């Protein structure tokens, strides 16, 4: 009826309360308009109904819920005051509706819904099931939720809920998440709501809430908090009923006219303030006292003076209190007890606490409108103000004993409800066993809150658990006491109270006498600063813990060096002759001290980059040896990864690769492990993965970023994002794609808030891109003071490994742009920061650009400086040769190019030219356009210096093409000017000679293949490389005229529209997905949105031989008219090669099927060639690769044949 919760109940006197809204039509229309805007594809919206208690907020939401049309879905729940310390209570209750929702929807709509949901949520399913057990049937069995630091846990929870909500919203279109009484919401829930409506937007989502403004003078305003949650908040204030609405309500209720009820309406308005809840209970009180009487006609009568004498109080709670006082004593007693249990309660629990029968009194309470059925044998209070009025019936002295009885009566698995009651009454708990039980329950509740990412709630439970411990916990329950002190210390540290945290840890350290417990305390002591990113914190607590575990660690610097050498020697010896299967086949580690030591070292090692190298070597080698002695555990992945790094530095490539494979094996076998991101990142920075392939190494960094993000470790995810982005740049990824990553980082920071370290790193990358492309991302915000401070520290080398990584990228850009004085300064700074590490990619990259810097500056320095630089170049060349020997694909062209430069300095012209050519070929073969461009540019500048302009122009045009393919517009313009000066012509507007040379090389390559199984993959690879495409496919026509994919070996998704258009019309299509989509629409184009696309026929003598499809999803205008003109020669010769291969196959098949042997004779009757049948007669073996259908037979013995002239 619009008076609080809708109801159609009747009073004993038969007063029926209408089940409809009055005076809320405008507000309801506003809500419908917001809903329709979201349903039409608008951004997510948070809409909040606000107003005083009892004004009808919940009734308005309920009426809106009834009107939501299919297929829209409403998930609804209410925050209640007794669960304010329970994280996400209402959100979890609302999401629980998804457990039963599919049963109400036609099966055809949700055929694969569970599978889609599982795929969308990913590894977050475990934490969702932990929060919302009703989702277990949807997700099935999942691994237990792993413990994480609370900030990471919060990010993990946010990500899981966000993915779930986004997937459901995309299916039901739209999803309404209705959360009532937000003024009772916990902090974690408000943070989560803000996450749901933040960027990137979740389409088809409406979050609908209601809250009561705080009392005047409150310290905080919930309205301000909610306005700060997101960009799109709509507030709809509700006021008391208008006079007209109140008159209409009374007329309908009392079955009379508005005119007839007008005097009563004025009196009711004066007594209730036209507050709907007060009106509701005032009318009930009038009916209960028979001030309202029903006539035989069905109409109601009243005496205005009698109405005037009935008290209504100053607010709804007081009025409800009057009504409660008029109820029978047993009803009052049960309502008071029920109110202490909570807003919703089970009748069985109430009976257990109150004793005696409860059914009849509860039925009276329901009929009086105080309670309503809630399903599953439970009841709920009809309004929060009714519950508060019932709580007022409990005397202060009776409240704690009542809570104690309730806490003891509640089921054990209702952890939060039990601790809520018992914590309030813990001063009454004196028996040690019960105090220990309460402490255990608080530890369980705190751990759950921490696992869900609710630090404030966790902190409260841990503090309550400490208060509940008996007087002598170190004797009665030492393990529990240690656990509570540790968890409370972590919570205090997160809350910004490090001194309290250390006091708690010191107390636990002093009081416990169990070595393993002391180890755990020390390990947490060592790890607490790192939870906030302080990797340079004192490691002494961790070292003390390792010594307690029997790990012998030295006390002096010289001792560390000797111990590190010895430990590495032991590990090297133990790994000799060992295969990966030998390591993976061993039983897992179970020894408790070994496990504790391994876990602790895995925590300490990530800080190794700010420690001396001996520190890293000793800890990694000791922990890896522990795994060899006792079997490995998942945390062993970290020491194995670091051991691989150290062994790679020692040029022990096979042992380093074994350690890499073991680290990846360990994290690959445990889903969503906390060690995966760190292990993959460390492995990616070392040499072994680059030996496998560039894509594998860079892919590990991408996986490390994704793993960290999946687990909620946003700080580590951002660090890996930056490493991934910079390695994309280092490996020649198109600069537009690198810019997209850089742009995404700026957008992420705009959404998530400032992070000066990430901003500083991203700005450096943005500046590099601006220098090479001629433009940055355009999204960089003004530099903050803290970021500027970090940038100065980075340039000075004060940020350790971070300085090395960032400055190496800046060094590369300086070399590419010819700023060699700046490059020399950067190279010297980086070497001072990180002088060791020959087994790491960053060191290899730095050495390459350092060497090129020295060769370019060599002739401009005095002789004594040249002698020093020559020695340095010897050192750098040796390192580059070592890397090239271990991983030729990644580093081969680098070693060749530096060697070419040194040969140039030595004056060996022919040898230098050959090495430039080999460097160009090596870079091209392995897909490094920037490397090919550098080699061609340096070769061209050398030719120009020697006075050979034609050769110089040829080299430089090749360099120009490579830089253009890379996206380096600044370099293209620079070379255009240089080429124009050398050739006195306009910059290349026609096919470039060196491009034609490259094309001729490709033609020569494909012409060497006559067998289709060899030709097709070679041809596709060359087409993709020559065009600068990301991916492609070759399709051959079959006998039926239909096209089939012939390369790559495994068919890839293709847009059928453009391919069919080319097949049917014989015309070429090129452009971006929008251009091509107009001509030949296809869902593939909408889904993947390639920036450049080329689909063209390959013909021979007018016959369709094949259709080639090429695309690039990042780079625009890649297949313009000039590019297609340059590719045409390759397409022409591809058609010839395909025709020849087909002819060859036909001829070979014909020869194989000849019924008689065939000989080819010279004029002198000597055998020149023989068919396979003839060779079979000769008794010779058929060669594996004949090269031609007829085999050379000049060496055969003529005596075995009868030759017919």
PDB file of N, CA and C in Angstrom, residues 777-857:
ATOM      1  N   UNK A 777      50.796   9.350 -26.829  1.00  0.00           N
ATOM      2  CA  UNK A 777      49.418   8.875 -26.733  1.00  0.00           C
ATOM      3  C   UNK A 777      48.433  10.013 -26.597  1.00  0.00           C
ATOM      4  N   UNK A 778      48.916  11.169 -26.124  1.00  0.00           N
ATOM      5  CA  UNK A 778      48.017  12.291 -25.911  1.00  0.00           C
ATOM      6  C   UNK A 778      47.201  12.198 -24.656  1.00  0.00           C
ATOM      7  N   UNK A 779      47.456  11.187 -23.820  1.00  0.00           N
ATOM      8  CA  UNK A 779      46.670  10.986 -22.603  1.00  0.00           C
ATOM      9  C   UNK A 779      47.458  11.243 -21.331  1.00  0.00           C
ATOM     10  N   UNK A 780      48.731  11.568 -21.456  1.00  0.00           N
ATOM     11  CA  UNK A 780      49.555  11.733 -20.265  1.00  0.00           C
ATOM     12  C   UNK A 780      49.078  12.923 -19.448  1.00  0.00           C
ATOM     13  N   UNK A 781      48.745  12.707 -18.159  1.00  0.00           N
ATOM     14  CA  UNK A 781      48.323  13.831 -17.309  1.00  0.00           C
ATOM     15  C   UNK A 781      49.540  14.642 -16.873  1.00  0.00           C
ATOM     16  N   UNK A 782      49.349  15.801 -16.268  1.00  0.00           N
ATOM     17  CA  UNK A 782      50.493  16.572 -15.752  1.00  0.00           C
ATOM     18  C   UNK A 782      51.293  15.738 -14.741  1.00  0.00           C
ATOM     19  N   UNK A 783      52.573  15.947 -14.737  1.00  0.00           N
ATOM     20  CA  UNK A 783      53.450  15.192 -13.837  1.00  0.00           C
ATOM     21  C   UNK A 783      53.262  15.688 -12.403  1.00  0.00           C
ATOM     22  N   UNK A 784      52.980  14.749 -11.476  1.00  0.00           N
ATOM     23  CA  UNK A 784      52.810  15.114 -10.077  1.00  0.00           C
ATOM     24  C   UNK A 784      54.177  15.319  -9.430  1.00  0.00           C
ATOM     25  N   UNK A 785      54.244  16.056  -8.310  1.00  0.00           N
ATOM     26  CA  UNK A 785      55.533  16.244  -7.628  1.00  0.00           C
ATOM     27  C   UNK A 785      56.196  14.916  -7.244  1.00  0.00           C
ATOM     28  N   UNK A 786      55.416  13.970  -6.759  1.00  0.00           N
ATOM     29  CA  UNK A 786      55.992  12.687  -6.369  1.00  0.00           C
ATOM     30  C   UNK A 786      56.531  11.943  -7.583  1.00  0.00           C
ATOM     31  N   UNK A 787      55.803  11.999  -8.696  1.00  0.00           N
ATOM     32  CA  UNK A 787      56.286  11.344  -9.912  1.00  0.00           C
ATOM     33  C   UNK A 787      57.575  11.989 -10.393  1.00  0.00           C
ATOM     34  N   UNK A 788      57.635  13.324 -10.337  1.00  0.00           N
ATOM     35  CA  UNK A 788      58.849  14.022 -10.763  1.00  0.00           C
ATOM     36  C   UNK A 788      60.037  13.632  -9.891  1.00  0.00           C
ATOM     37  N   UNK A 789      59.783  13.473  -8.606  1.00  0.00           N
ATOM     38  CA  UNK A 789      60.849  13.046  -7.694  1.00  0.00           C
ATOM     39  C   UNK A 789      61.342  11.651  -8.051  1.00  0.00           C
ATOM     40  N   UNK A 790      60.405  10.738  -8.340  1.00  0.00           N
ATOM     41  CA  UNK A 790      60.784   9.385  -8.728  1.00  0.00           C
ATOM     42  C   UNK A 790      61.525   9.371 -10.060  1.00  0.00           C
ATOM     43  N   UNK A 791      61.114  10.228 -10.983  1.00  0.00           N
ATOM     44  CA  UNK A 791      61.779  10.282 -12.284  1.00  0.00           C
ATOM     45  C   UNK A 791      63.234  10.712 -12.129  1.00  0.00           C
ATOM     46  N   UNK A 792      63.476  11.685 -11.249  1.00  0.00           N
ATOM     47  CA  UNK A 792      64.858  12.108 -11.010  1.00  0.00           C
ATOM     48  C   UNK A 792      65.667  10.968 -10.393  1.00  0.00           C
ATOM     49  N   UNK A 793      65.039  10.254  -9.451  1.00  0.00           N
ATOM     50  CA  UNK A 793      65.726   9.118  -8.835  1.00  0.00           C
ATOM     51  C   UNK A 793      66.010   8.032  -9.855  1.00  0.00           C
ATOM     52  N   UNK A 794      65.063   7.822 -10.761  1.00  0.00           N
ATOM     53  CA  UNK A 794      65.253   6.799 -11.796  1.00  0.00           C
ATOM     54  C   UNK A 794      66.407   7.176 -12.714  1.00  0.00           C
ATOM     55  N   UNK A 795      66.422   8.425 -13.171  1.00  0.00           N
ATOM     56  CA  UNK A 795      67.493   8.871 -14.078  1.00  0.00           C
ATOM     57  C   UNK A 795      68.856   8.805 -13.405  1.00  0.00           C
ATOM     58  N   UNK A 796      68.852   8.958 -12.077  1.00  0.00           N
ATOM     59  CA  UNK A 796      70.109   8.861 -11.353  1.00  0.00           C
ATOM     60  C   UNK A 796      70.495   7.446 -10.988  1.00  0.00           C
ATOM     61  N   UNK A 797      69.622   6.481 -11.329  1.00  0.00           N
ATOM     62  CA  UNK A 797      69.927   5.089 -11.038  1.00  0.00           C
ATOM     63  C   UNK A 797      69.585   4.654  -9.634  1.00  0.00           C
ATOM     64  N   UNK A 798      68.801   5.461  -8.903  1.00  0.00           N
ATOM     65  CA  UNK A 798      68.530   5.165  -7.494  1.00  0.00           C
ATOM     66  C   UNK A 798      67.415   4.154  -7.293  1.00  0.00           C
ATOM     67  N   UNK A 799      66.743   3.732  -8.357  1.00  0.00           N
ATOM     68  CA  UNK A 799      65.618   2.795  -8.202  1.00  0.00           C
ATOM     69  C   UNK A 799      66.009   1.362  -8.525  1.00  0.00           C
ATOM     70  N   UNK A 800      67.293   1.068  -8.568  1.00  0.00           N
ATOM     71  CA  UNK A 800      67.748  -0.298  -8.756  1.00  0.00           C
ATOM     72  C   UNK A 800      67.307  -0.897 -10.075  1.00  0.00           C
ATOM     73  N   UNK A 801      66.692  -2.074  -9.996  1.00  0.00           N
ATOM     74  CA  UNK A 801      66.295  -2.785 -11.208  1.00  0.00           C
ATOM     75  C   UNK A 801      65.304  -1.968 -12.035  1.00  0.00           C
ATOM     76  N   UNK A 802      64.415  -1.232 -11.365  1.00  0.00           N
ATOM     77  CA  UNK A 802      63.461  -0.398 -12.112  1.00  0.00           C
ATOM     78  C   UNK A 802      64.201   0.648 -12.937  1.00  0.00           C
ATOM     79  N   UNK A 803      65.241   1.256 -12.351  1.00  0.00           N
ATOM     80  CA  UNK A 803      66.062   2.199 -13.126  1.00  0.00           C
ATOM     81  C   UNK A 803      66.678   1.511 -14.332  1.00  0.00           C
ATOM     82  N   UNK A 804      67.204   0.303 -14.123  1.00  0.00           N
ATOM     83  CA  UNK A 804      67.855  -0.417 -15.214  1.00  0.00           C
ATOM     84  C   UNK A 804      66.896  -0.664 -16.363  1.00  0.00           C
ATOM     85  N   UNK A 805      65.687  -1.136 -16.061  1.00  0.00           N
ATOM     86  CA  UNK A 805      64.715  -1.455 -17.110  1.00  0.00           C
ATOM     87  C   UNK A 805      64.297  -0.199 -17.872  1.00  0.00           C
ATOM     88  N   UNK A 806      63.943   0.844 -17.147  1.00  0.00           N
ATOM     89  CA  UNK A 806      63.445   2.061 -17.795  1.00  0.00           C
ATOM     90  C   UNK A 806      64.553   2.754 -18.573  1.00  0.00           C
ATOM     91  N   UNK A 807      65.742   2.872 -17.956  1.00  0.00           N
ATOM     92  CA  UNK A 807      66.839   3.561 -18.632  1.00  0.00           C
ATOM     93  C   UNK A 807      67.324   2.786 -19.857  1.00  0.00           C
ATOM     94  N   UNK A 808      67.206   1.452 -19.840  1.00  0.00           N
ATOM     95  CA  UNK A 808      67.590   0.673 -21.030  1.00  0.00           C
ATOM     96  C   UNK A 808      66.686   0.995 -22.201  1.00  0.00           C
ATOM     97  N   UNK A 809      65.395   1.178 -21.952  1.00  0.00           N
ATOM     98  CA  UNK A 809      64.505   1.579 -23.036  1.00  0.00           C
ATOM     99  C   UNK A 809      64.853   2.983 -23.542  1.00  0.00           C
ATOM    100  N   UNK A 810      65.185   3.867 -22.614  1.00  0.00           N
ATOM    101  CA  UNK A 810      65.578   5.224 -23.016  1.00  0.00           C
ATOM    102  C   UNK A 810      66.886   5.189 -23.800  1.00  0.00           C
ATOM    103  N   UNK A 811      67.788   4.292 -23.409  1.00  0.00           N
ATOM    104  CA  UNK A 811      69.042   4.124 -24.146  1.00  0.00           C
ATOM    105  C   UNK A 811      68.767   3.678 -25.577  1.00  0.00           C
ATOM    106  N   UNK A 812      67.867   2.706 -25.741  1.00  0.00           N
ATOM    107  CA  UNK A 812      67.530   2.233 -27.085  1.00  0.00           C
ATOM    108  C   UNK A 812      66.989   3.365 -27.944  1.00  0.00           C
ATOM    109  N   UNK A 813      66.091   4.165 -27.369  1.00  0.00           N
ATOM    110  CA  UNK A 813      65.517   5.276 -28.132  1.00  0.00           C
ATOM    111  C   UNK A 813      66.583   6.297 -28.505  1.00  0.00           C
ATOM    112  N   UNK A 814      67.517   6.577 -27.577  1.00  0.00           N
ATOM    113  CA  UNK A 814      68.577   7.546 -27.872  1.00  0.00           C
ATOM    114  C   UNK A 814      69.448   7.065 -29.025  1.00  0.00           C
ATOM    115  N   UNK A 815      69.785   5.765 -29.046  1.00  0.00           N
ATOM    116  CA  UNK A 815      70.595   5.220 -30.133  1.00  0.00           C
ATOM    117  C   UNK A 815      69.830   5.305 -31.447  1.00  0.00           C
ATOM    118  N   UNK A 816      68.560   4.906 -31.426  1.00  0.00           N
ATOM    119  CA  UNK A 816      67.764   4.933 -32.651  1.00  0.00           C
ATOM    120  C   UNK A 816      67.637   6.344 -33.212  1.00  0.00           C
ATOM    121  N   UNK A 817      67.549   7.323 -32.333  1.00  0.00           N
ATOM    122  CA  UNK A 817      67.369   8.706 -32.765  1.00  0.00           C
ATOM    123  C   UNK A 817      68.702   9.428 -32.968  1.00  0.00           C
ATOM    124  N   UNK A 818      69.805   8.703 -32.770  1.00  0.00           N
ATOM    125  CA  UNK A 818      71.114   9.295 -33.051  1.00  0.00           C
ATOM    126  C   UNK A 818      71.617  10.237 -31.987  1.00  0.00           C
ATOM    127  N   UNK A 819      71.029  10.221 -30.785  1.00  0.00           N
ATOM    128  CA  UNK A 819      71.484  11.093 -29.696  1.00  0.00           C
ATOM    129  C   UNK A 819      72.533  10.328 -28.889  1.00  0.00           C
ATOM    130  N   UNK A 820      73.737  10.226 -29.442  1.00  0.00           N
ATOM    131  CA  UNK A 820      74.750   9.361 -28.838  1.00  0.00           C
ATOM    132  C   UNK A 820      75.358   9.917 -27.547  1.00  0.00           C
ATOM    133  N   UNK A 821      75.526  11.221 -27.379  1.00  0.00           N
ATOM    134  CA  UNK A 821      75.984  11.692 -26.060  1.00  0.00           C
ATOM    135  C   UNK A 821      75.031  11.292 -24.939  1.00  0.00           C
ATOM    136  N   UNK A 822      73.722  11.439 -25.205  1.00  0.00           N
ATOM    137  CA  UNK A 822      72.728  11.018 -24.213  1.00  0.00           C
ATOM    138  C   UNK A 822      72.790   9.512 -24.011  1.00  0.00           C
ATOM    139  N   UNK A 823      72.956   8.770 -25.092  1.00  0.00           N
ATOM    140  CA  UNK A 823      73.037   7.313 -25.000  1.00  0.00           C
ATOM    141  C   UNK A 823      74.229   6.883 -24.154  1.00  0.00           C
ATOM    142  N   UNK A 824      75.369   7.558 -24.338  1.00  0.00           N
ATOM    143  CA  UNK A 824      76.566   7.199 -23.573  1.00  0.00           C
ATOM    144  C   UNK A 824      76.349   7.451 -22.085  1.00  0.00           C
ATOM    145  N   UNK A 825      75.717   8.550 -21.765  1.00  0.00           N
ATOM    146  CA  UNK A 825      75.423   8.866 -20.359  1.00  0.00           C
ATOM    147  C   UNK A 825      74.497   7.813 -19.749  1.00  0.00           C
ATOM    148  N   UNK A 826      73.471   7.431 -20.493  1.00  0.00           N
ATOM    149  CA  UNK A 826      72.530   6.426 -19.995  1.00  0.00           C
ATOM    150  C   UNK A 826      73.207   5.079 -19.810  1.00  0.00           C
ATOM    151  N   UNK A 827      74.026   4.653 -20.778  1.00  0.00           N
ATOM    152  CA  UNK A 827      74.685   3.353 -20.690  1.00  0.00           C
ATOM    153  C   UNK A 827      75.569   3.273 -19.460  1.00  0.00           C
ATOM    154  N   UNK A 828      76.301   4.339 -19.180  1.00  0.00           N
ATOM    155  CA  UNK A 828      77.181   4.326 -18.017  1.00  0.00           C
ATOM    156  C   UNK A 828      76.387   4.305 -16.712  1.00  0.00           C
ATOM    157  N   UNK A 829      75.252   5.011 -16.682  1.00  0.00           N
ATOM    158  CA  UNK A 829      74.406   4.997 -15.484  1.00  0.00           C
ATOM    159  C   UNK A 829      73.845   3.607 -15.241  1.00  0.00           C
ATOM    160  N   UNK A 830      73.333   2.959 -16.287  1.00  0.00           N
ATOM    161  CA  UNK A 830      72.740   1.631 -16.128  1.00  0.00           C
ATOM    162  C   UNK A 830      73.787   0.631 -15.658  1.00  0.00           C
ATOM    163  N   UNK A 831      74.969   0.697 -16.211  1.00  0.00           N
ATOM    164  CA  UNK A 831      75.992  -0.260 -15.830  1.00  0.00           C
ATOM    165  C   UNK A 831      76.378  -0.101 -14.366  1.00  0.00           C
ATOM    166  N   UNK A 832      76.357   1.140 -13.873  1.00  0.00           N
ATOM    167  CA  UNK A 832      76.649   1.369 -12.461  1.00  0.00           C
ATOM    168  C   UNK A 832      75.532   0.839 -11.576  1.00  0.00           C
ATOM    169  N   UNK A 833      74.298   0.879 -12.079  1.00  0.00           N
ATOM    170  CA  UNK A 833      73.154   0.386 -11.300  1.00  0.00           C
ATOM    171  C   UNK A 833      73.164  -1.132 -11.221  1.00  0.00           C
ATOM    172  N   UNK A 834      73.398  -1.782 -12.352  1.00  0.00           N
ATOM    173  CA  UNK A 834      73.273  -3.237 -12.445  1.00  0.00           C
ATOM    174  C   UNK A 834      74.470  -3.791 -13.228  1.00  0.00           C
ATOM    175  N   UNK A 835      75.623  -3.852 -12.564  1.00  0.00           N
ATOM    176  CA  UNK A 835      76.822  -4.260 -13.301  1.00  0.00           C
ATOM    177  C   UNK A 835      76.883  -5.738 -13.605  1.00  0.00           C
ATOM    178  N   UNK A 836      76.041  -6.528 -12.937  1.00  0.00           N
ATOM    179  CA  UNK A 836      76.063  -7.972 -13.142  1.00  0.00           C
ATOM    180  C   UNK A 836      74.804  -8.391 -13.885  1.00  0.00           C
ATOM    181  N   UNK A 837      74.720  -9.659 -14.212  1.00  0.00           N
ATOM    182  CA  UNK A 837      73.496 -10.156 -14.827  1.00  0.00           C
ATOM    183  C   UNK A 837      73.621 -10.477 -16.289  1.00  0.00           C
ATOM    184  N   UNK A 838      74.678 -11.193 -16.686  1.00  0.00           N
ATOM    185  CA  UNK A 838      74.861 -11.505 -18.102  1.00  0.00           C
ATOM    186  C   UNK A 838      73.835 -12.495 -18.613  1.00  0.00           C
ATOM    187  N   UNK A 839      73.056 -13.081 -17.733  1.00  0.00           N
ATOM    188  CA  UNK A 839      72.047 -14.030 -18.183  1.00  0.00           C
ATOM    189  C   UNK A 839      70.657 -13.442 -18.236  1.00  0.00           C
ATOM    190  N   UNK A 840      70.545 -12.114 -18.348  1.00  0.00           N
ATOM    191  CA  UNK A 840      69.239 -11.467 -18.286  1.00  0.00           C
ATOM    192  C   UNK A 840      68.989 -10.648 -19.550  1.00  0.00           C
ATOM    193  N   UNK A 841      67.746 -10.622 -19.949  1.00  0.00           N
ATOM    194  CA  UNK A 841      67.416  -9.945 -21.203  1.00  0.00           C
ATOM    195  C   UNK A 841      67.771  -8.467 -21.143  1.00  0.00           C
ATOM    196  N   UNK A 842      67.482  -7.812 -20.032  1.00  0.00           N
ATOM    197  CA  UNK A 842      67.771  -6.393 -19.935  1.00  0.00           C
ATOM    198  C   UNK A 842      69.260  -6.131 -20.124  1.00  0.00           C
ATOM    199  N   UNK A 843      70.093  -7.007 -19.549  1.00  0.00           N
ATOM    200  CA  UNK A 843      71.545  -6.847 -19.718  1.00  0.00           C
ATOM    201  C   UNK A 843      71.937  -7.032 -21.180  1.00  0.00           C
ATOM    202  N   UNK A 844      71.327  -7.990 -21.849  1.00  0.00           N
ATOM    203  CA  UNK A 844      71.624  -8.212 -23.267  1.00  0.00           C
ATOM    204  C   UNK A 844      71.218  -6.994 -24.093  1.00  0.00           C
ATOM    205  N   UNK A 845      70.056  -6.465 -23.814  1.00  0.00           N
ATOM    206  CA  UNK A 845      69.577  -5.287 -24.531  1.00  0.00           C
ATOM    207  C   UNK A 845      70.495  -4.098 -24.281  1.00  0.00           C
ATOM    208  N   UNK A 846      70.830  -3.901 -23.003  1.00  0.00           N
ATOM    209  CA  UNK A 846      71.711  -2.789 -22.650  1.00  0.00           C
ATOM    210  C   UNK A 846      73.072  -2.928 -23.327  1.00  0.00           C
ATOM    211  N   UNK A 847      73.634  -4.147 -23.314  1.00  0.00           N
ATOM    212  CA  UNK A 847      74.954  -4.360 -23.920  1.00  0.00           C
ATOM    213  C   UNK A 847      74.937  -4.050 -25.413  1.00  0.00           C
ATOM    214  N   UNK A 848      73.861  -4.422 -26.090  1.00  0.00           N
ATOM    215  CA  UNK A 848      73.742  -4.172 -27.531  1.00  0.00           C
ATOM    216  C   UNK A 848      73.780  -2.675 -27.819  1.00  0.00           C
ATOM    217  N   UNK A 849      72.925  -1.919 -27.123  1.00  0.00           N
ATOM    218  CA  UNK A 849      72.862  -0.488 -27.401  1.00  0.00           C
ATOM    219  C   UNK A 849      74.092   0.251 -26.857  1.00  0.00           C
ATOM    220  N   UNK A 850      74.654  -0.258 -25.771  1.00  0.00           N
ATOM    221  CA  UNK A 850      75.898   0.316 -25.261  1.00  0.00           C
ATOM    222  C   UNK A 850      77.002   0.151 -26.309  1.00  0.00           C
ATOM    223  N   UNK A 851      77.104  -1.049 -26.887  1.00  0.00           N
ATOM    224  CA  UNK A 851      78.133  -1.298 -27.893  1.00  0.00           C
ATOM    225  C   UNK A 851      77.938  -0.410 -29.113  1.00  0.00           C
ATOM    226  N   UNK A 852      76.710  -0.279 -29.594  1.00  0.00           N
ATOM    227  CA  UNK A 852      76.467   0.599 -30.752  1.00  0.00           C
ATOM    228  C   UNK A 852      76.807   2.048 -30.429  1.00  0.00           C
ATOM    229  N   UNK A 853      76.537   2.449 -29.190  1.00  0.00           N
ATOM    230  CA  UNK A 853      76.899   3.817 -28.790  1.00  0.00           C
ATOM    231  C   UNK A 853      78.406   4.027 -28.882  1.00  0.00           C
ATOM    232  N   UNK A 854      79.160   3.064 -28.362  1.00  0.00           N
ATOM    233  CA  UNK A 854      80.622   3.199 -28.391  1.00  0.00           C
ATOM    234  C   UNK A 854      81.156   3.208 -29.821  1.00  0.00           C
ATOM    235  N   UNK A 855      80.593   2.357 -30.693  1.00  0.00           N
ATOM    236  CA  UNK A 855      81.097   2.327 -32.070  1.00  0.00           C
ATOM    237  C   UNK A 855      80.789   3.625 -32.805  1.00  0.00           C
ATOM    238  N   UNK A 856      79.664   4.237 -32.498  1.00  0.00           N
ATOM    239  CA  UNK A 856      79.304   5.489 -33.169  1.00  0.00           C
ATOM    240  C   UNK A 856      80.131   6.672 -32.668  1.00  0.00           C
ATOM    241  N   UNK A 857      80.535   6.609 -31.403  1.00  0.00           N
ATOM    242  CA  UNK A 857      81.300   7.719 -30.831  1.00  0.00           C
ATOM    243  C   UNK A 857      82.810   7.473 -30.892  1.00  0.00           C
TER     244      UNK A 857
END
